[in-house]
PDB file of C-alpha atoms in Angstrom:
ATOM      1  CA  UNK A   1       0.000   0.000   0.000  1.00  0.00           C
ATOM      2  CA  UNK A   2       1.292   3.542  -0.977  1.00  0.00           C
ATOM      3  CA  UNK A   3       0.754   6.016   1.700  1.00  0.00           C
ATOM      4  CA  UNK A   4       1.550  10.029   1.160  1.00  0.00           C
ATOM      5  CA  UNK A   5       2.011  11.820   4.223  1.00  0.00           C
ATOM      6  CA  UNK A   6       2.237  15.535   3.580  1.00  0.00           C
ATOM      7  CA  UNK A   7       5.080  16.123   6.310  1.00  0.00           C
ATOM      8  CA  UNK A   8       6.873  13.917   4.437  1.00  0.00           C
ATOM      9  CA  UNK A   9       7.020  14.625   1.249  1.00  0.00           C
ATOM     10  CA  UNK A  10       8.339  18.227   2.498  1.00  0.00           C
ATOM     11  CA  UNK A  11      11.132  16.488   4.570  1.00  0.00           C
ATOM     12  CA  UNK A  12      11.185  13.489   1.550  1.00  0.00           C
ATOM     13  CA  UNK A  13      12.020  17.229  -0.643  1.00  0.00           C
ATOM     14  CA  UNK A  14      14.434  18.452   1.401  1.00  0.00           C
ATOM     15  CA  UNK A  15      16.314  15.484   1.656  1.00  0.00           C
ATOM     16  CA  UNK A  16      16.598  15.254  -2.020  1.00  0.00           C
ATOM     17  CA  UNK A  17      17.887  18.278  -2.558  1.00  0.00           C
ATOM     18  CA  UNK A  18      20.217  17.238  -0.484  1.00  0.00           C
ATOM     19  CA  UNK A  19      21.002  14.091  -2.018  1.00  0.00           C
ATOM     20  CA  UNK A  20      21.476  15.549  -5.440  1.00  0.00           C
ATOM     21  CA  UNK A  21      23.852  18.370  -4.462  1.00  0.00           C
ATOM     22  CA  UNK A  22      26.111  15.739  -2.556  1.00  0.00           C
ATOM     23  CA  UNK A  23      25.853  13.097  -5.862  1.00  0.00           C
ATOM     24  CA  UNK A  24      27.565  15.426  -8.445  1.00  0.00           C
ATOM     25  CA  UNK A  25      29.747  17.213  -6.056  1.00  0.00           C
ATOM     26  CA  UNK A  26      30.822  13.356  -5.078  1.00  0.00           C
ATOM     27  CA  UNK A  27      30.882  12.152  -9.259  1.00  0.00           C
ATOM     28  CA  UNK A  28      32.928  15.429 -10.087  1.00  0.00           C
ATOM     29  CA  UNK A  29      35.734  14.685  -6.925  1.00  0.00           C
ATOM     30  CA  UNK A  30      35.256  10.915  -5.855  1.00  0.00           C
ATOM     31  CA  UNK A  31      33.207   8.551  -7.465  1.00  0.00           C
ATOM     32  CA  UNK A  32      34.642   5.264  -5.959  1.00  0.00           C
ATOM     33  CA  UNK A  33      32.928   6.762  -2.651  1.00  0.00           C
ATOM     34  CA  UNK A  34      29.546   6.786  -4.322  1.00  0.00           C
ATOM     35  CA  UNK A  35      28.756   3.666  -3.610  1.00  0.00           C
ATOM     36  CA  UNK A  36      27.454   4.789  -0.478  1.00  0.00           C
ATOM     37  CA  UNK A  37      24.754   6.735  -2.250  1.00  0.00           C
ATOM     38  CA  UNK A  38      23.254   3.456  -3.402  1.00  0.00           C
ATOM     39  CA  UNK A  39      20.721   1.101  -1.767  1.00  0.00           C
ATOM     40  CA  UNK A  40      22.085  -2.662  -2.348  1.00  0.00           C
ATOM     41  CA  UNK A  41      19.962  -3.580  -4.862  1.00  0.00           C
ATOM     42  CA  UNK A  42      20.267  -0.507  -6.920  1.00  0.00           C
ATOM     43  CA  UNK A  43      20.339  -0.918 -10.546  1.00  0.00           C
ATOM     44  CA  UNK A  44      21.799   1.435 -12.556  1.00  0.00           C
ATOM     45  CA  UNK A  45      22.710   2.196 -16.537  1.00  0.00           C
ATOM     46  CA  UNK A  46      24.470   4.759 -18.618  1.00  0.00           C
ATOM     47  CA  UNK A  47      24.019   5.388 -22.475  1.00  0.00           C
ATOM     48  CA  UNK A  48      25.666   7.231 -24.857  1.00  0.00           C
ATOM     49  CA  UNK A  49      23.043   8.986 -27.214  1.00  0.00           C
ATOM     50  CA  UNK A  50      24.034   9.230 -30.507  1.00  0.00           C
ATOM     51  CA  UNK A  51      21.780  12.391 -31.893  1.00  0.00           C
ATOM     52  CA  UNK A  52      21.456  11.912 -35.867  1.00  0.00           C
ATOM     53  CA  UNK A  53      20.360  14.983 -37.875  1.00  0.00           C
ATOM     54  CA  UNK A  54      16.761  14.667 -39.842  1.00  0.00           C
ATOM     55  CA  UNK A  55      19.160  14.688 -43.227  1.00  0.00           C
ATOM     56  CA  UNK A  56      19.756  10.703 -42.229  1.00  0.00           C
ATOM     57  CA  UNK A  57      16.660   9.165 -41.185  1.00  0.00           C
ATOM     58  CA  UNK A  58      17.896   6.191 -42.506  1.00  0.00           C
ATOM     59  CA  UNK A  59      19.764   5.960 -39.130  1.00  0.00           C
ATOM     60  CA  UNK A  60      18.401   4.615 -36.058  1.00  0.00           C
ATOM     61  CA  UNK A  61      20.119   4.783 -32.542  1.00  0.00           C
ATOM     62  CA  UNK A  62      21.038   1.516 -31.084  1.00  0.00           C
ATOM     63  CA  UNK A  63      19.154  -0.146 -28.132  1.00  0.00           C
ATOM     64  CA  UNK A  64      21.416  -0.311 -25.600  1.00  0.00           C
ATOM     65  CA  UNK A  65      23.335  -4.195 -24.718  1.00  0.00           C
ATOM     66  CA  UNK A  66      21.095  -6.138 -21.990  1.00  0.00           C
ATOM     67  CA  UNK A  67      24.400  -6.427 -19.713  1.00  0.00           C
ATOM     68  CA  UNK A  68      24.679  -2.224 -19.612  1.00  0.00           C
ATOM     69  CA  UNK A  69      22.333  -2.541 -16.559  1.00  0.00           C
ATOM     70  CA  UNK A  70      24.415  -2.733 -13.398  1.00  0.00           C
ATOM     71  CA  UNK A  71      23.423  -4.010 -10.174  1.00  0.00           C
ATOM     72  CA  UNK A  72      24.994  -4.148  -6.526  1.00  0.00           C
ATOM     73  CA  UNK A  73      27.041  -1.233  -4.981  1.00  0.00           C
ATOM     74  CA  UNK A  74      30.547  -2.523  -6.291  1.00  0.00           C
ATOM     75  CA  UNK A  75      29.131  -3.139 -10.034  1.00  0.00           C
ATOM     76  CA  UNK A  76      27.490   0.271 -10.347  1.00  0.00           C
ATOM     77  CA  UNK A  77      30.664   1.897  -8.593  1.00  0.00           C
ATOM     78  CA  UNK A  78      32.998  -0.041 -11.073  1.00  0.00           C
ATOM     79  CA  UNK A  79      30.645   1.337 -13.672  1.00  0.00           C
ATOM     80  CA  UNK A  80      31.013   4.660 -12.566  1.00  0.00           C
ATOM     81  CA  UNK A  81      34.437   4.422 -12.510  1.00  0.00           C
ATOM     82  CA  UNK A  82      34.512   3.536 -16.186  1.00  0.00           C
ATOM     83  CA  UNK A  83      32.793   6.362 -17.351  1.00  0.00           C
ATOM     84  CA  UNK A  84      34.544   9.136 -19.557  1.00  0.00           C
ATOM     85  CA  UNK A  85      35.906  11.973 -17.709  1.00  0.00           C
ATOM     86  CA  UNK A  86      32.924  13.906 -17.093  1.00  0.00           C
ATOM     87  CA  UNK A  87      32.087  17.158 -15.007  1.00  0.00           C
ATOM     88  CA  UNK A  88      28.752  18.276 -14.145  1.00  0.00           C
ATOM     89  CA  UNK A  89      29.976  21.557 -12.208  1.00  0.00           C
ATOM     90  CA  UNK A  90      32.170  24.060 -13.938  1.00  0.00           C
ATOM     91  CA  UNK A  91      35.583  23.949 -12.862  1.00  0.00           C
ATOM     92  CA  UNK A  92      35.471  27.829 -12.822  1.00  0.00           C
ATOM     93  CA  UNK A  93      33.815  27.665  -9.646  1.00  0.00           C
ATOM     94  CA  UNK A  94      30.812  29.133 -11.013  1.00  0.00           C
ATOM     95  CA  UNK A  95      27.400  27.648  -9.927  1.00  0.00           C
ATOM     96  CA  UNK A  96      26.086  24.810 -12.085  1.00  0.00           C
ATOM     97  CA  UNK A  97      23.041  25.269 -14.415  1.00  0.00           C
ATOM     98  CA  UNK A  98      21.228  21.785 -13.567  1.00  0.00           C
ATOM     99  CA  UNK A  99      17.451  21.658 -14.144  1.00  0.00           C
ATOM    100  CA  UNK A 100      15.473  18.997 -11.969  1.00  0.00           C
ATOM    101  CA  UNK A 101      12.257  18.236 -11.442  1.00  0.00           C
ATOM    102  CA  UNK A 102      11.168  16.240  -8.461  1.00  0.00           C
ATOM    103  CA  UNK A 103       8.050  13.673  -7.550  1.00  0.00           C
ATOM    104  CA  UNK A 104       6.892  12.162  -4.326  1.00  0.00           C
ATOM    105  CA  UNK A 105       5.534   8.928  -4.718  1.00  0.00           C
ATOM    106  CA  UNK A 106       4.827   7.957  -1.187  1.00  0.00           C
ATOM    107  CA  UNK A 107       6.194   5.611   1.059  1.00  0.00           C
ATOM    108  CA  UNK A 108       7.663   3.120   0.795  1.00  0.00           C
ATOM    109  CA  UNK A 109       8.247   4.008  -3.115  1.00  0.00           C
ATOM    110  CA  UNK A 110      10.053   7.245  -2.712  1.00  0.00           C
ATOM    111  CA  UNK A 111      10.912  10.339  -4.713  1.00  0.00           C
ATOM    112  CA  UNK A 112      11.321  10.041  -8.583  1.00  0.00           C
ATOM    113  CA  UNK A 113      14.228  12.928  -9.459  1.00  0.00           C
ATOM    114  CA  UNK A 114      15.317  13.670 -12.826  1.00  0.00           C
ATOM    115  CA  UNK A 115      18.200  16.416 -13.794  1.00  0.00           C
ATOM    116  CA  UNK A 116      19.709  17.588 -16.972  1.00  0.00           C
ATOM    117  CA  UNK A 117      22.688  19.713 -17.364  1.00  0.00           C
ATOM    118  CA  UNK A 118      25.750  19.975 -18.850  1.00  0.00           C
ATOM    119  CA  UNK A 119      28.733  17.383 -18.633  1.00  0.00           C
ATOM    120  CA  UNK A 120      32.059  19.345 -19.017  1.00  0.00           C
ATOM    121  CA  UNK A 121      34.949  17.057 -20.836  1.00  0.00           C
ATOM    122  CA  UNK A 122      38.087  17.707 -22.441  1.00  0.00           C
ATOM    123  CA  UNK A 123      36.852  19.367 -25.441  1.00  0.00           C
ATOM    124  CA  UNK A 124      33.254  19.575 -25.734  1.00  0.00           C
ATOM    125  CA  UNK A 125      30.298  20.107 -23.488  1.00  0.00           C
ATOM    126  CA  UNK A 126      27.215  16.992 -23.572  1.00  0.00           C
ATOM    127  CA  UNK A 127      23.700  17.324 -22.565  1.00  0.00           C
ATOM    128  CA  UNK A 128      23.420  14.844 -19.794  1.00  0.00           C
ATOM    129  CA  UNK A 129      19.992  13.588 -17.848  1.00  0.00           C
ATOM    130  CA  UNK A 130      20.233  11.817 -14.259  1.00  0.00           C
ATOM    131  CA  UNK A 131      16.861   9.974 -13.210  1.00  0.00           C
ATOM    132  CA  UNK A 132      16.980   8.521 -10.097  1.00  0.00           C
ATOM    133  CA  UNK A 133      14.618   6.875  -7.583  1.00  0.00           C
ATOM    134  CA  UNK A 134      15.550   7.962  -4.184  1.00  0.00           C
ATOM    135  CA  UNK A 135      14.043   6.398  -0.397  1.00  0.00           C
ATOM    136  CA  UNK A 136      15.106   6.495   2.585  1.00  0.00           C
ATOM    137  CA  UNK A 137      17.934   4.133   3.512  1.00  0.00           C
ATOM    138  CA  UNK A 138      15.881   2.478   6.375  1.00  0.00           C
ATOM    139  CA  UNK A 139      13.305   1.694   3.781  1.00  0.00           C
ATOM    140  CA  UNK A 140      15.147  -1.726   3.479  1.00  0.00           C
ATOM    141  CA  UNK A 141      16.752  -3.792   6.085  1.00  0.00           C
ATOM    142  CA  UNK A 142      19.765  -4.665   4.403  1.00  0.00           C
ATOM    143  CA  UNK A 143      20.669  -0.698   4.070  1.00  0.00           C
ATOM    144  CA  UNK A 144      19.672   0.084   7.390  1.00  0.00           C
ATOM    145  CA  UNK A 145      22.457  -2.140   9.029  1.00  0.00           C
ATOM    146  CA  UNK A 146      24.927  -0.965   7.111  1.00  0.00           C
ATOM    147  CA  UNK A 147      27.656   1.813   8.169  1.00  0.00           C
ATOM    148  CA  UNK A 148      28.387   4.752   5.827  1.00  0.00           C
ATOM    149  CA  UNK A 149      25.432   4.558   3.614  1.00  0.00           C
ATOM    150  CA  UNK A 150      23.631   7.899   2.794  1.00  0.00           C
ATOM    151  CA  UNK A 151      20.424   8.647   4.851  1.00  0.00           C
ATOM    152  CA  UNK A 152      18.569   8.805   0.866  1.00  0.00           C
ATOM    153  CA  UNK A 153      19.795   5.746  -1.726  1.00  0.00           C
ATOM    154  CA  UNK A 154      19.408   5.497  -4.741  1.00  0.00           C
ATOM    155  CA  UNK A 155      17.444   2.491  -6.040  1.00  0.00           C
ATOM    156  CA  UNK A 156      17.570   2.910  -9.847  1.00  0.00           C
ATOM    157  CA  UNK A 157      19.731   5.248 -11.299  1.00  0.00           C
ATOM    158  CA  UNK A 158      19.736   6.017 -15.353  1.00  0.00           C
ATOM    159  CA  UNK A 159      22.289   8.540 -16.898  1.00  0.00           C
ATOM    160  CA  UNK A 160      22.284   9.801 -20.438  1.00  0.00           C
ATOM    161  CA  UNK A 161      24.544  11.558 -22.163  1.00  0.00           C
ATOM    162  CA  UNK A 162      23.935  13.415 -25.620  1.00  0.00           C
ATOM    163  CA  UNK A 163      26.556  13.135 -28.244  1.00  0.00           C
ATOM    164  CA  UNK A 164      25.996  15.733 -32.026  1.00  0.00           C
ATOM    165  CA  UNK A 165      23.778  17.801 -30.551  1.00  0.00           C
TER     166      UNK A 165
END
């Protein structure tokens, strides 16, 4: 049974504000320590998005491999740790322009969060999206024992990034 509680979805809110500024502070610095931002049955997957102009309609984007999906704290840190050097807030130490919108679905669900922004790399700057769904780390037993985890975990996690746009 779903239950919305209107105190919490305020202090469900708060924390997830919270949660997201910590994330990409935490990608951008340390990633490997990210794994305490994850429940331990998170699932979590990153794609590439190859953007084709409407002169080649011929060409159809790929459907990502069924083994991109990563599960487990360790797999989706060694995931993250795979990924291309990738920024989300400017190095100039200017504040970041990240959309987000953010959903309360009640408890025991969670919030639904989804950002866009900008991925800084080498050469280029890539749209990138971040959905996540977020509950409370006592939500499940197995997170609630264990030391170091983040009071909000992330249970699914999808990242896109935009190439050709």
């Amino acid at each position: 049974m779903i239950v919305i509680v209107p105190d919490e979805e305020e202090k469900m809110s708060k924390m997830t504000m919270e949660y997201l500024e910590r994330y990409f502070q935490t990608f951008d610095s340390d990633r490997a320590s990210l794994a305490s931002a994850y429940s331990s049955n998170a699932c979590f997957s990153y794609r590439e998005v190859k953007c084709f102009s409407p002169g080649s309609p011929h060409l159809q984007p790929t459907l990502p491999p069924s083994d991109s999906i990563k599960r487990t704290r360790l797999n989706i840190t060694a995931a993250l740790l795979s990924l291309p050097p990738l920024q989300l807030l400017p190095l100039t130490g200017l504040a970041a322009d990240i959309d987000y919108d953010i959903m309360w679905l009640g408890s025991p669900v969670g919030m639904f969060a989804i950002c866009g922004g900008v991925h800084h790399g080498y050469a280029s700057k890539r749209p990138v999206t971040h959905s996540f769904l977020l509950r409370q780390k006592g939500a499940y037993e197995e997170d609630a024992r264990a030391d170091g985890v983040w009071p909000l975990v992330a249970v699914a996690h999808q990242m896109m990034v935009f190439d050709g746009i």
